[in-house]
Coordinates of C-alpha atoms in Angstrom, one line a residue:
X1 CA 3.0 -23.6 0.6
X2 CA 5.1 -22.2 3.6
X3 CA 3.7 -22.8 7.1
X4 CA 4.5 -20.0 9.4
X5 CA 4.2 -20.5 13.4
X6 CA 4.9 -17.4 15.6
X7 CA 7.3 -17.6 18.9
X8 CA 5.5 -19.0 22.0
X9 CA 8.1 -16.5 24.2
X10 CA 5.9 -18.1 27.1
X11 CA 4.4 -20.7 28.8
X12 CA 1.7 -22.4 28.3
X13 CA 0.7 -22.3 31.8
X14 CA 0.8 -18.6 32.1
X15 CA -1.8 -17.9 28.8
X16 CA -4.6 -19.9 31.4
X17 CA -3.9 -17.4 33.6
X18 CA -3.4 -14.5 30.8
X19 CA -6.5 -15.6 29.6
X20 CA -9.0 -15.0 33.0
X21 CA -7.4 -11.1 31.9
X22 CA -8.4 -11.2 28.3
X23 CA -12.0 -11.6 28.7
X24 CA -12.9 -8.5 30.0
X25 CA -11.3 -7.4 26.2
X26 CA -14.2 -6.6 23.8
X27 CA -12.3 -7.1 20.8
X28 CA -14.4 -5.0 18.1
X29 CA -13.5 -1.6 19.5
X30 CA -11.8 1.3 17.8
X31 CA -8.2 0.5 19.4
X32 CA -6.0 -1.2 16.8
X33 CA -4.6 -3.7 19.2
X34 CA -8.6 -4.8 20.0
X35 CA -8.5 -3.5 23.6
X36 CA -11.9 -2.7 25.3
X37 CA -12.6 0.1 27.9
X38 CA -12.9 -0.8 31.7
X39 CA -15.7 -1.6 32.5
X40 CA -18.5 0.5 34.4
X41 CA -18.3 -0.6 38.4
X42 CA -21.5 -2.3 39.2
X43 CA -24.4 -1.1 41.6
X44 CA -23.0 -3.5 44.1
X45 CA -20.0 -1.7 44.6
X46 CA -22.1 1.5 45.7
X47 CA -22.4 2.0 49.7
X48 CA -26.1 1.3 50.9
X49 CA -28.2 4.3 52.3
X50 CA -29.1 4.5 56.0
X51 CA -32.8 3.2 56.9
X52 CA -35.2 5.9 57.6
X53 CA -36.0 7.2 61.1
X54 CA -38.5 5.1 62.5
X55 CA -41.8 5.5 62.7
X56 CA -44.5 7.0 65.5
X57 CA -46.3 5.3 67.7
X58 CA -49.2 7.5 66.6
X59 CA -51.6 6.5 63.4
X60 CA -50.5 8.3 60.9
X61 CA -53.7 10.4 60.0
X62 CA -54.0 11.5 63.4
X63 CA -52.2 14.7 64.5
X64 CA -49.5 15.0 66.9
X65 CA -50.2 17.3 70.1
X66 CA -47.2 18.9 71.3
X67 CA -47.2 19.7 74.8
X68 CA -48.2 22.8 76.1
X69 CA -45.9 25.1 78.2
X70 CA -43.6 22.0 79.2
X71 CA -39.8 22.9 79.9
X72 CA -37.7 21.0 77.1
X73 CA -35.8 18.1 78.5
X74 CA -31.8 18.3 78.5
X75 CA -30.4 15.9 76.1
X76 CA -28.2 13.5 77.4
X77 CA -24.6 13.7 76.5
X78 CA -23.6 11.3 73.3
X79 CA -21.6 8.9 73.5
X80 CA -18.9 8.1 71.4
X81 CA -19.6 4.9 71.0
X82 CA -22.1 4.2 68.1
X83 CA -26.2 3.2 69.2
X84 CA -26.2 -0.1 69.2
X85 CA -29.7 -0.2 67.0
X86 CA -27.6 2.2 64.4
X87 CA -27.2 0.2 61.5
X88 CA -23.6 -0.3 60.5
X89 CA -22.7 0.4 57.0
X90 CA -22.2 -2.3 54.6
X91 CA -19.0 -3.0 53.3
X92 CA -18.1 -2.8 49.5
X93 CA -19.0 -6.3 48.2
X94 CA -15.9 -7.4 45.9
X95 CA -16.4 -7.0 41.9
X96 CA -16.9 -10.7 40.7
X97 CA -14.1 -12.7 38.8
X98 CA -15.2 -12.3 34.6
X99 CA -16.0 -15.8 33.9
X100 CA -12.5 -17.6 31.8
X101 CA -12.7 -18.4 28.3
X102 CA -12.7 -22.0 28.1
X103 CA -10.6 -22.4 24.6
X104 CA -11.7 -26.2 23.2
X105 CA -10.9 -28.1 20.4
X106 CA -14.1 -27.1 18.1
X107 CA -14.0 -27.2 14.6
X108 CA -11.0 -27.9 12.0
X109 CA -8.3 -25.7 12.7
X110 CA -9.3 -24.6 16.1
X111 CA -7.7 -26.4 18.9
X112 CA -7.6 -25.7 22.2
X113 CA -3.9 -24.4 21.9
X114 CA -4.1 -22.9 18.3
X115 CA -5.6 -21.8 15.3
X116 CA -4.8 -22.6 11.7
X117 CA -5.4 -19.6 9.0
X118 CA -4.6 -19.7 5.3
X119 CA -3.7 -17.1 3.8
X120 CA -4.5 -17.4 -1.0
X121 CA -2.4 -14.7 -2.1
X122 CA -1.7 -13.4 -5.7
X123 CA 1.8 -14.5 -7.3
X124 CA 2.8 -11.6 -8.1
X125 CA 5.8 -12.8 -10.3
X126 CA 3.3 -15.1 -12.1
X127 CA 1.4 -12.2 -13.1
X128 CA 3.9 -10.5 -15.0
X129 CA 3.3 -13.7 -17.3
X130 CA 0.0 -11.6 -18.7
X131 CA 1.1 -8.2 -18.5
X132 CA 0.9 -7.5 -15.3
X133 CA 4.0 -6.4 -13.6
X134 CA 4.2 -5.3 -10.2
X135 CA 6.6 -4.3 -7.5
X136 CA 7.9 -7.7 -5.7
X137 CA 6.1 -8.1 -2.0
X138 CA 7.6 -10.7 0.5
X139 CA 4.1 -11.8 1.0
X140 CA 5.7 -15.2 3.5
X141 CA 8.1 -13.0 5.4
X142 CA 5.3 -10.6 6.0
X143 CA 2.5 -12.5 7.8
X144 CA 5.5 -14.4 9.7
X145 CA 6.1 -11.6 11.4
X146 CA 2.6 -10.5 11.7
X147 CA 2.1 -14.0 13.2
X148 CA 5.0 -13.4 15.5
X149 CA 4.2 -10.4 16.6
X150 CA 0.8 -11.7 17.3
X151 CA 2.0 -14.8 19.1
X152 CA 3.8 -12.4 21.4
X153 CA 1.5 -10.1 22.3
X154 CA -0.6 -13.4 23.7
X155 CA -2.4 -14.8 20.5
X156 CA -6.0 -14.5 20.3
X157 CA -7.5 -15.2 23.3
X158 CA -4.4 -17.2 24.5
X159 CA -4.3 -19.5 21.1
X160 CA -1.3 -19.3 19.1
X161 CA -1.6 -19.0 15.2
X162 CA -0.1 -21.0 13.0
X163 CA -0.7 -19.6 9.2
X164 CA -0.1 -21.5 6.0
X165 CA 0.6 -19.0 3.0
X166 CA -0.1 -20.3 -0.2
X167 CA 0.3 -18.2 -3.6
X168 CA -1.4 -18.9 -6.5
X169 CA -2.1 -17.8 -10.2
X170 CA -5.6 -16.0 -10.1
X171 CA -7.0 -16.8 -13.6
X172 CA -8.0 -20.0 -14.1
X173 CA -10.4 -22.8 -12.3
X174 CA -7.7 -25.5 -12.0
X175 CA -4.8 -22.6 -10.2
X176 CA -7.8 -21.8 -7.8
X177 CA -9.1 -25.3 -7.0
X178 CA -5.8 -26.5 -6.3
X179 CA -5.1 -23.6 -3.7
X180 CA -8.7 -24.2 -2.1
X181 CA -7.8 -27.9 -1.4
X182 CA -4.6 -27.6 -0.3
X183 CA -5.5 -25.2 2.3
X184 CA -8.9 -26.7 3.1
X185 CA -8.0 -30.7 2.6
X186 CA -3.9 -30.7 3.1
X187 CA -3.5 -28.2 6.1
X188 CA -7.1 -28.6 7.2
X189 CA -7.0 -24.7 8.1
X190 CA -10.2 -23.1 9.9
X191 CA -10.7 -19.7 8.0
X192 CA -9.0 -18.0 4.8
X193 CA -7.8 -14.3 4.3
X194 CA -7.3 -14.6 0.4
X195 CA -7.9 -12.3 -2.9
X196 CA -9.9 -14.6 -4.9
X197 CA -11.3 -13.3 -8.3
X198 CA -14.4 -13.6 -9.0
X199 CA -16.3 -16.8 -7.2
X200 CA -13.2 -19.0 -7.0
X201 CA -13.8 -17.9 -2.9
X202 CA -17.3 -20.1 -3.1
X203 CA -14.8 -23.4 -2.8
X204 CA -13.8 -22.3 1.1
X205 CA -17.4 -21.2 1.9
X206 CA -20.0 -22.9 0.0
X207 CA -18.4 -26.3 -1.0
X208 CA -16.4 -26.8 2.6
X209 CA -18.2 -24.5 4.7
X210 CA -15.9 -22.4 6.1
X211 CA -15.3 -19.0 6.7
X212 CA -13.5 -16.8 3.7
X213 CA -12.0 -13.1 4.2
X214 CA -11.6 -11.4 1.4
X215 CA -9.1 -8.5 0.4
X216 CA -12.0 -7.8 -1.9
X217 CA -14.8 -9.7 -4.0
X218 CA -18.4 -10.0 -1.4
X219 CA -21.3 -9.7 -3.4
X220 CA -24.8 -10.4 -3.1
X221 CA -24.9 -13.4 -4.7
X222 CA -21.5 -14.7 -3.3
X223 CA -22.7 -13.9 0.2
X224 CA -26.0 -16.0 -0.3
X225 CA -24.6 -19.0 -1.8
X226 CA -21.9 -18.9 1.2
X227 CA -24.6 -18.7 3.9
X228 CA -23.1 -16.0 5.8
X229 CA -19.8 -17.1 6.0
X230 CA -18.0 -14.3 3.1
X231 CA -16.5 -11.5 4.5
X232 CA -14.7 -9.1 3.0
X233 CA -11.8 -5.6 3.6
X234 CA -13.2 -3.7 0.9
X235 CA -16.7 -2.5 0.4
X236 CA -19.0 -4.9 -1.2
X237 CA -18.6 -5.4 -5.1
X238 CA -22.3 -3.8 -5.9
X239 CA -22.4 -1.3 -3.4
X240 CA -19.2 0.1 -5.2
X241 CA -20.5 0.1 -8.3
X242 CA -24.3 1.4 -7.1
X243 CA -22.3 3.9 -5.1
X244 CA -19.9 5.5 -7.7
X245 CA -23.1 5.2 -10.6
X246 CA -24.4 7.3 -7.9
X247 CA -22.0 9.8 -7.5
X248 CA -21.8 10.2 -11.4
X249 CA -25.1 10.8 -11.7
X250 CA -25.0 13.6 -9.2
X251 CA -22.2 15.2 -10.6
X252 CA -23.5 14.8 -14.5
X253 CA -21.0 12.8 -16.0
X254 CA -23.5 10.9 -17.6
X255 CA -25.6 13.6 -18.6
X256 CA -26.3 13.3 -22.6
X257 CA -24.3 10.3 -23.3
X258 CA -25.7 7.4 -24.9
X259 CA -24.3 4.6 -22.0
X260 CA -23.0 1.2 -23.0
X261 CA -23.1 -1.0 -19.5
X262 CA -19.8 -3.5 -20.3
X263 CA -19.3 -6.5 -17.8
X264 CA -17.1 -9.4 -18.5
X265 CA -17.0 -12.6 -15.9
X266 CA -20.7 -14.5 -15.7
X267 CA -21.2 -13.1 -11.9
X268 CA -21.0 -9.4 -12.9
X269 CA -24.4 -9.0 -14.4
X270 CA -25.6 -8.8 -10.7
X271 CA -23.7 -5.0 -11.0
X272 CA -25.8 -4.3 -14.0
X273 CA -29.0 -5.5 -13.0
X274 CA -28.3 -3.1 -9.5
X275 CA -27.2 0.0 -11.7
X276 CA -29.7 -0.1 -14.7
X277 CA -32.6 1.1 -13.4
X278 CA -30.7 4.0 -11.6
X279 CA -29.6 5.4 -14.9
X280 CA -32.8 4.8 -16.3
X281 CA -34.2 6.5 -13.1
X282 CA -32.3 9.3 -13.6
X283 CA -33.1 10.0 -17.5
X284 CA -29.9 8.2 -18.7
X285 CA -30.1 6.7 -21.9
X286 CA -28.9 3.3 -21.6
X287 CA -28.1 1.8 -24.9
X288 CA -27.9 -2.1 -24.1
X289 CA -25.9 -4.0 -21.5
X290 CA -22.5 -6.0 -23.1
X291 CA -21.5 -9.1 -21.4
X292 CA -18.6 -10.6 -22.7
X293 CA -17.5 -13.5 -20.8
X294 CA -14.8 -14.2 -18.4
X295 CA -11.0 -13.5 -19.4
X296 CA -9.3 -16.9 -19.7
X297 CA -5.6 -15.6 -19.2
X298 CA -5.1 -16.4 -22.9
X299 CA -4.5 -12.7 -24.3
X300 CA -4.9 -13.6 -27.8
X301 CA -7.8 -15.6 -27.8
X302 CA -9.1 -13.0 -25.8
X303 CA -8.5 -9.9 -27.5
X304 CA -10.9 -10.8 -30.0
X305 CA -13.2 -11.5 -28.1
X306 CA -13.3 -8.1 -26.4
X307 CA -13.1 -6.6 -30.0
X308 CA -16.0 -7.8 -30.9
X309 CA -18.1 -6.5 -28.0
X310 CA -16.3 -2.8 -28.6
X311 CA -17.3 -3.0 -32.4
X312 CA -21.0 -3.5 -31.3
X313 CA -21.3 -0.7 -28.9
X314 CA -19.6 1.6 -31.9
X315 CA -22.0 0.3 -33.7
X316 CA -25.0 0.8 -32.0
X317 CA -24.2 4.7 -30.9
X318 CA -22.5 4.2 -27.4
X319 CA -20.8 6.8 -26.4
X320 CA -19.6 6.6 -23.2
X321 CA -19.0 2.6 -21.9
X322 CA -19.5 2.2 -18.0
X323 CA -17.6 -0.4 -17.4
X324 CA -18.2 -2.8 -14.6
X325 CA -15.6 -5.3 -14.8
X326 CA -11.9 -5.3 -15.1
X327 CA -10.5 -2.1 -15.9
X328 CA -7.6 -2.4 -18.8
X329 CA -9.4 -4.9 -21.5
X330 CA -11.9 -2.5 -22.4
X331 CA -9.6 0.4 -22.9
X332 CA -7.0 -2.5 -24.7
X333 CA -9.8 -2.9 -27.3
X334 CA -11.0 0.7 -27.9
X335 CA -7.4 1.3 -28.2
X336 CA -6.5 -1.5 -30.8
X337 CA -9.7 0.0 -32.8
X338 CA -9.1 3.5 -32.6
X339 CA -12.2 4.4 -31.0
X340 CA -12.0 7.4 -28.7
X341 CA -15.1 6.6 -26.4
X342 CA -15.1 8.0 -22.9
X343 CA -15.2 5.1 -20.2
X344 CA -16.2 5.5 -16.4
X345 CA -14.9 2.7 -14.1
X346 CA -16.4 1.3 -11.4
X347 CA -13.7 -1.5 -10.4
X348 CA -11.4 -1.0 -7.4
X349 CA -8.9 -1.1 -9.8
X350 CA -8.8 1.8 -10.1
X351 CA -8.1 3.2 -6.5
X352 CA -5.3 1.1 -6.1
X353 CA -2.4 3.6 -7.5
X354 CA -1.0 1.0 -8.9
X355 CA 1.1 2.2 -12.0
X356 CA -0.2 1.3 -15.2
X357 CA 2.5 -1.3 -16.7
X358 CA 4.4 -0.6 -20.0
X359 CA 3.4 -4.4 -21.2
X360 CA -0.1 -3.6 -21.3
X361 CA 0.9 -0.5 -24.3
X362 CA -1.7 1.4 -23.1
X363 CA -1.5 5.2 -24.1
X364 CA -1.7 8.1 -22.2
X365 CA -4.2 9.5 -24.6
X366 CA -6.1 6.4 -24.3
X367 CA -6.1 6.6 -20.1
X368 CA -6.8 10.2 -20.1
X369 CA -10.6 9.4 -21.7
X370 CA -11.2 7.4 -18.6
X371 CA -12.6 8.1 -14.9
X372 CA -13.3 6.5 -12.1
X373 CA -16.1 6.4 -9.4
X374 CA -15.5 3.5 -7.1
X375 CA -14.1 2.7 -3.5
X376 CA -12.3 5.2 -1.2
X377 CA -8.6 3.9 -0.8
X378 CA -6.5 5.8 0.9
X379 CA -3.2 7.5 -0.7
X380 CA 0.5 5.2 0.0
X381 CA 1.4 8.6 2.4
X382 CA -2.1 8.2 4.4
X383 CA -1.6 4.3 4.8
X384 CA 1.8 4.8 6.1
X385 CA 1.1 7.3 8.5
X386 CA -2.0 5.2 10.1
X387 CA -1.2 3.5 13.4
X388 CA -2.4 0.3 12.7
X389 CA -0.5 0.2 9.2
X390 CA 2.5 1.5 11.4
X391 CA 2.3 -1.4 13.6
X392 CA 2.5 -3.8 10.7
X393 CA 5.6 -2.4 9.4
X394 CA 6.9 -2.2 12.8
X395 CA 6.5 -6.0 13.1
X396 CA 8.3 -6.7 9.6
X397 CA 11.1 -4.5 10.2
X398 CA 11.8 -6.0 13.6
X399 CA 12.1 -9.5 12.3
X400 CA 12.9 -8.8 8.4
X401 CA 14.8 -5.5 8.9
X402 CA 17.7 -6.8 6.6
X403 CA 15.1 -7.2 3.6
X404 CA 13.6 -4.0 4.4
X405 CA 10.4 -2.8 2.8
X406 CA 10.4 0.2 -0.3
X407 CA 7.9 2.3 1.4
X408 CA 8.5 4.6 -1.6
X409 CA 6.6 2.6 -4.1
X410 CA 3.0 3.0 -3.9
X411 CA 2.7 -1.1 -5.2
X412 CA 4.4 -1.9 -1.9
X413 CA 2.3 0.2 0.4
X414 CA -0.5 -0.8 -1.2
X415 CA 0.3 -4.4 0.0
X416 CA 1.0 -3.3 3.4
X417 CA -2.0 -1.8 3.7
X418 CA -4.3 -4.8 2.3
X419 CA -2.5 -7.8 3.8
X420 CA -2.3 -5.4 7.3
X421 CA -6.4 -4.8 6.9
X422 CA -7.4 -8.1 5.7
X423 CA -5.3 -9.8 8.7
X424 CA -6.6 -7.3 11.5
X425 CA -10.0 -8.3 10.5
X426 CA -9.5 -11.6 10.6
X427 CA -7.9 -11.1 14.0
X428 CA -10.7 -9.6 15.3
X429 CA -13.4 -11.8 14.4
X430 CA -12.1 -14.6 15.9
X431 CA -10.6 -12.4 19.0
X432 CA -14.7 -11.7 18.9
X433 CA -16.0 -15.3 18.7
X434 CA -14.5 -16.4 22.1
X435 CA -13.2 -19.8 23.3
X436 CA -16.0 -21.8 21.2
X437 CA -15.2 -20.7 17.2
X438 CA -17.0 -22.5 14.6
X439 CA -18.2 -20.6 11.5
X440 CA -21.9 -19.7 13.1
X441 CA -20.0 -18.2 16.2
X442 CA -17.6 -16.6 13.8
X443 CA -20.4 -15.2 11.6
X444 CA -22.1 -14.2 14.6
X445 CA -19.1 -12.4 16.2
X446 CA -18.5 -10.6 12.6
X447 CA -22.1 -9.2 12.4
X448 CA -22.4 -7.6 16.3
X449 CA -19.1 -6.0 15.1
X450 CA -20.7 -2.5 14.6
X451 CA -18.6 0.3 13.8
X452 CA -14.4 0.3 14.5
X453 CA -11.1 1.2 12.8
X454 CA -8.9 -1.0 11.1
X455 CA -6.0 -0.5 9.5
X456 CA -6.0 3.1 6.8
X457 CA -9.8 2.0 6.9
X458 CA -11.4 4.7 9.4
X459 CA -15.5 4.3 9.8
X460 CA -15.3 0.6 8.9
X461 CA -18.1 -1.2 9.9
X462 CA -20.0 -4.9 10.1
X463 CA -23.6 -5.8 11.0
X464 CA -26.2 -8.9 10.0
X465 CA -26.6 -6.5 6.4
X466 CA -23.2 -5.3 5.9
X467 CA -20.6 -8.3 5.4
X468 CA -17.6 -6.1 4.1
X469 CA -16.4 -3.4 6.0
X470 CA -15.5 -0.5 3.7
X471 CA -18.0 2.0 3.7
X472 CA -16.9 5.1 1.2
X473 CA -16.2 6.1 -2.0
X474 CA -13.9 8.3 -3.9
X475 CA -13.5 10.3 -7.6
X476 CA -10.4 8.9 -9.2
X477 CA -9.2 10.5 -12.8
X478 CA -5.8 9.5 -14.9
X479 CA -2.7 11.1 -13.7
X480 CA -0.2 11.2 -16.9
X481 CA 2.3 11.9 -15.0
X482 CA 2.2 8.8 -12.3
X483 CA 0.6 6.5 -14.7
X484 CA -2.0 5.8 -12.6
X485 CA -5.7 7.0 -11.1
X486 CA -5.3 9.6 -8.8
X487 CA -8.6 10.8 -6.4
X488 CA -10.0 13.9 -6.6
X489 CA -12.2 16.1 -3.9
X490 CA -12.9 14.2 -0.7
X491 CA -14.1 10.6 -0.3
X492 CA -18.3 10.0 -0.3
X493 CA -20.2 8.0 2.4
X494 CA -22.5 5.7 1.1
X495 CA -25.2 3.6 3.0
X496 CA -26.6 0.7 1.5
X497 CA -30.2 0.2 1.8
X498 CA -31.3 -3.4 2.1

């Protein structure tokens, strides 16, 4: 667990004052840094109107007789001087103060000087212990700079941050649990930005109470049993799937196939339940749904396991597997049986770029029967060129510029860009919330968040329905070349109905 505090650079005296500024900031705007417009002057800086002539002597439904023939009088000579019964104008009245945030001590993790965040990330290096090997990220050095940098620029709301990064193996209940208490219980921290699998994020929200920000993972289900306090970077787990079932439909990749609907961990079968009836809907023969259980990080008591599932879809005449779930078991197992079945992801997985490791043994012949329809993620040269992913960088390479960052490997981007995202939002709730945070006035400040920009995540958007920002989603098919899923044609709004 590494604790990281940014540099206070000022006094504490001077945020008070900094702070009286800061409120006039509406912090869920388009600008990356959270500004707000000016606001509009108000009516009481407009110069009153003159009063009206004033009125005869005469009723007013009576006419007016002019005399006749009567030589006009000369008009005196004006003076210079104004009438004394001309009304003077009224001065400009002065725009009022904007009342000060008042920052108190209100909840765990929140006091009036600071707030604690945790940050669960993914050992990367531990990974490589199942297969998975990916490029090394300095996940510690990065958020202390984006702390710093933060911290610098005048906190949030005049609070310093203090973050607590913790990294964790992500299979497993024991790994999980033990990074959910140390955070919650040991550092007593107020929110989480983590990348939780599957509902190991229900320990910060539904059994402490707390708010949760996800890199990925909000689902219906999750969000209920958190009572509004799951958020989320990338678009919500069933509208990704209902979204690229969707846009398979439309294009006909479906058409003809007898579908096998494959799901593994427990929580997943809310996908399947959401995507049946569309097929179904649309004259798609679904053959039978295949749950299988969640992986236990054991790969050869689960590779048996999965085998079995892929023998009964062979079995009963699938011919294309829609997989919900995690993208390489499946495609493992038809592999290991020699079973060349087409199979359309839905994971975002897929759209990460991420090069396919050597350790998993997966073919290219293998790959090349798969697609993917899932969540719009922008390519490693987009991210980079994005302002607010710029600004991230920016913030590393002025602190950790002798460990510079390989912004030629698409893994390394790709963490960039998530931790960048994942932190802005978080920023930007709380920036929201005000001087009081607790987790109703940080749910509340997420869901008047409307639409805004975050980081290589243009068009994101938050509101009472929408909990996860992302809002698109993209065609992805098997590049043999790059070892990886590479999109195809332009990315695909898609709006929820609730």
């Amino acid at each position: 667990m590494t604790e990281i505090r940014g540099s206070r650079g000022i006094r504490r005296w001077w945020w008070l004052l900094i702070a009286v500024a800061l409120v006039a900031a509406a912090c869920g705007g388009n600008d990356d840094d959270g500004s707000a417009d000016t606001s509009e002057p108000s009516a009481a800086q407009e110069q009153t109107s003159a009063p009206a002539d004033e009125p005869s002597d005469e009723p007013s439904d009576q006419p007016v007789e002019e005399p006749a023939d009567e030589p006009a009088e000369t008009a005196p000579e004006e003076s210079a001087e104004t009438p004394a019964d001309e009304p003077a104008k009224t001065p400009d009245e002065p725009t009022p103060e904007p009342t000060p945030i008042v920052l108190t001590a209100s909840y765990q993790g929140v006091t009036e000087t600071e707030i604690a965040i945790g940050i669960a990330a993914i050992d990367i290096e531990m990974l490589a212990s199942i297969g998975v090997d990916l490029s090394p990220f300095p996940v510690e050095n990065f958020y202390a700079a984006l702390v710093d940098d933060l911290n610098q620029r005048g906190g949030i709301n005049g609070r310093d941050v203090v973050v607590h990064v913790s990294l964790f193996f992500p299979l497993g209940a024991a790994a999980n649990e033990a990074v959910c208490v140390e955070l919650m219980e040991d550092r007593k921290v107020f929110v989480v930005i983590g990348q939780f699998l599957e509902d190991y994020a229900l320990c910060i929200t539904e059994t402490h109470g707390h708010p949760y920000v996800g890199h990925f993972g909000e689902n219906t289900e999750r969000q209920a049993r958190s009572n509004g306090l799951f958020f989320a970077a990338e678009m919500n787990q069933t509208h990704m799937r209902v979204g690229g079932v969707i846009e398979m439909i439309r294009a006909g990749d479906l058409d003809g196939h007898n579908v096998g609907i494959y799901y593994e961990a427990p929580p997943d079968k809310e996908y399947a339940d959401a995507i049946r009836p569309l097929l179904e809907d649309a004259g798609i023969n679904v053959v039978g749904v295949y749950p299988r259980g969640a992986p236990t990080g054991d790969a050869v008591a689960d590779q048996p396991t999965t085998d079995n599932i892929s023998y009964r879809m062979e079995a009963d005449g699938v011919d294309l597997i829609l997989n919900l779930s995690n993208v390489h078991g499946i495609i493992q197992s038809t592999q290991r049986l020699g079973w060349d079945v087409p199979i359309a992801l839905t994971n975002g997985q897929a759209a990460d770029r991420t090069t396919i490791s050597d350790d998993l043994s997966l073919t290219n012949e293998s790959l090349a029967r798969t697609f993917a329809v899932t969540t719009h993620k922008p390519s490693p040269e987009q991210a980079i060129a994005d302002p607010g992913v710029q600004q991230c960088i920016g913030a590393y390479e002025e602190r950790f510029g002798d460990e510079p960052l390989d912004l030629d490997d698409s893994e390394v981007v790709l963490g960039i860009t998530t931790h960048c995202r994942a932190f802005v939002l978080t920023v930007r709730i709380l920036e929201e919330a005000g001087g009081n945070i607790t987790p109703e006035t940080f749910i509340a400040a997420g869901e008047r968040m409307g639409t805004f920009d975050l980081p290589a995540m243009a068009g994101a958007s938050l509101s009472p329905d929408k909990h996860s920002a992302g809002s698109h989603v993209q065609r992805y098919e098997f590049d043999s070349e790059e070892r990886t899923w590479l999109p195809v044609g332009d990315s695909i709004p898609f709006e929820p109905v609730e």
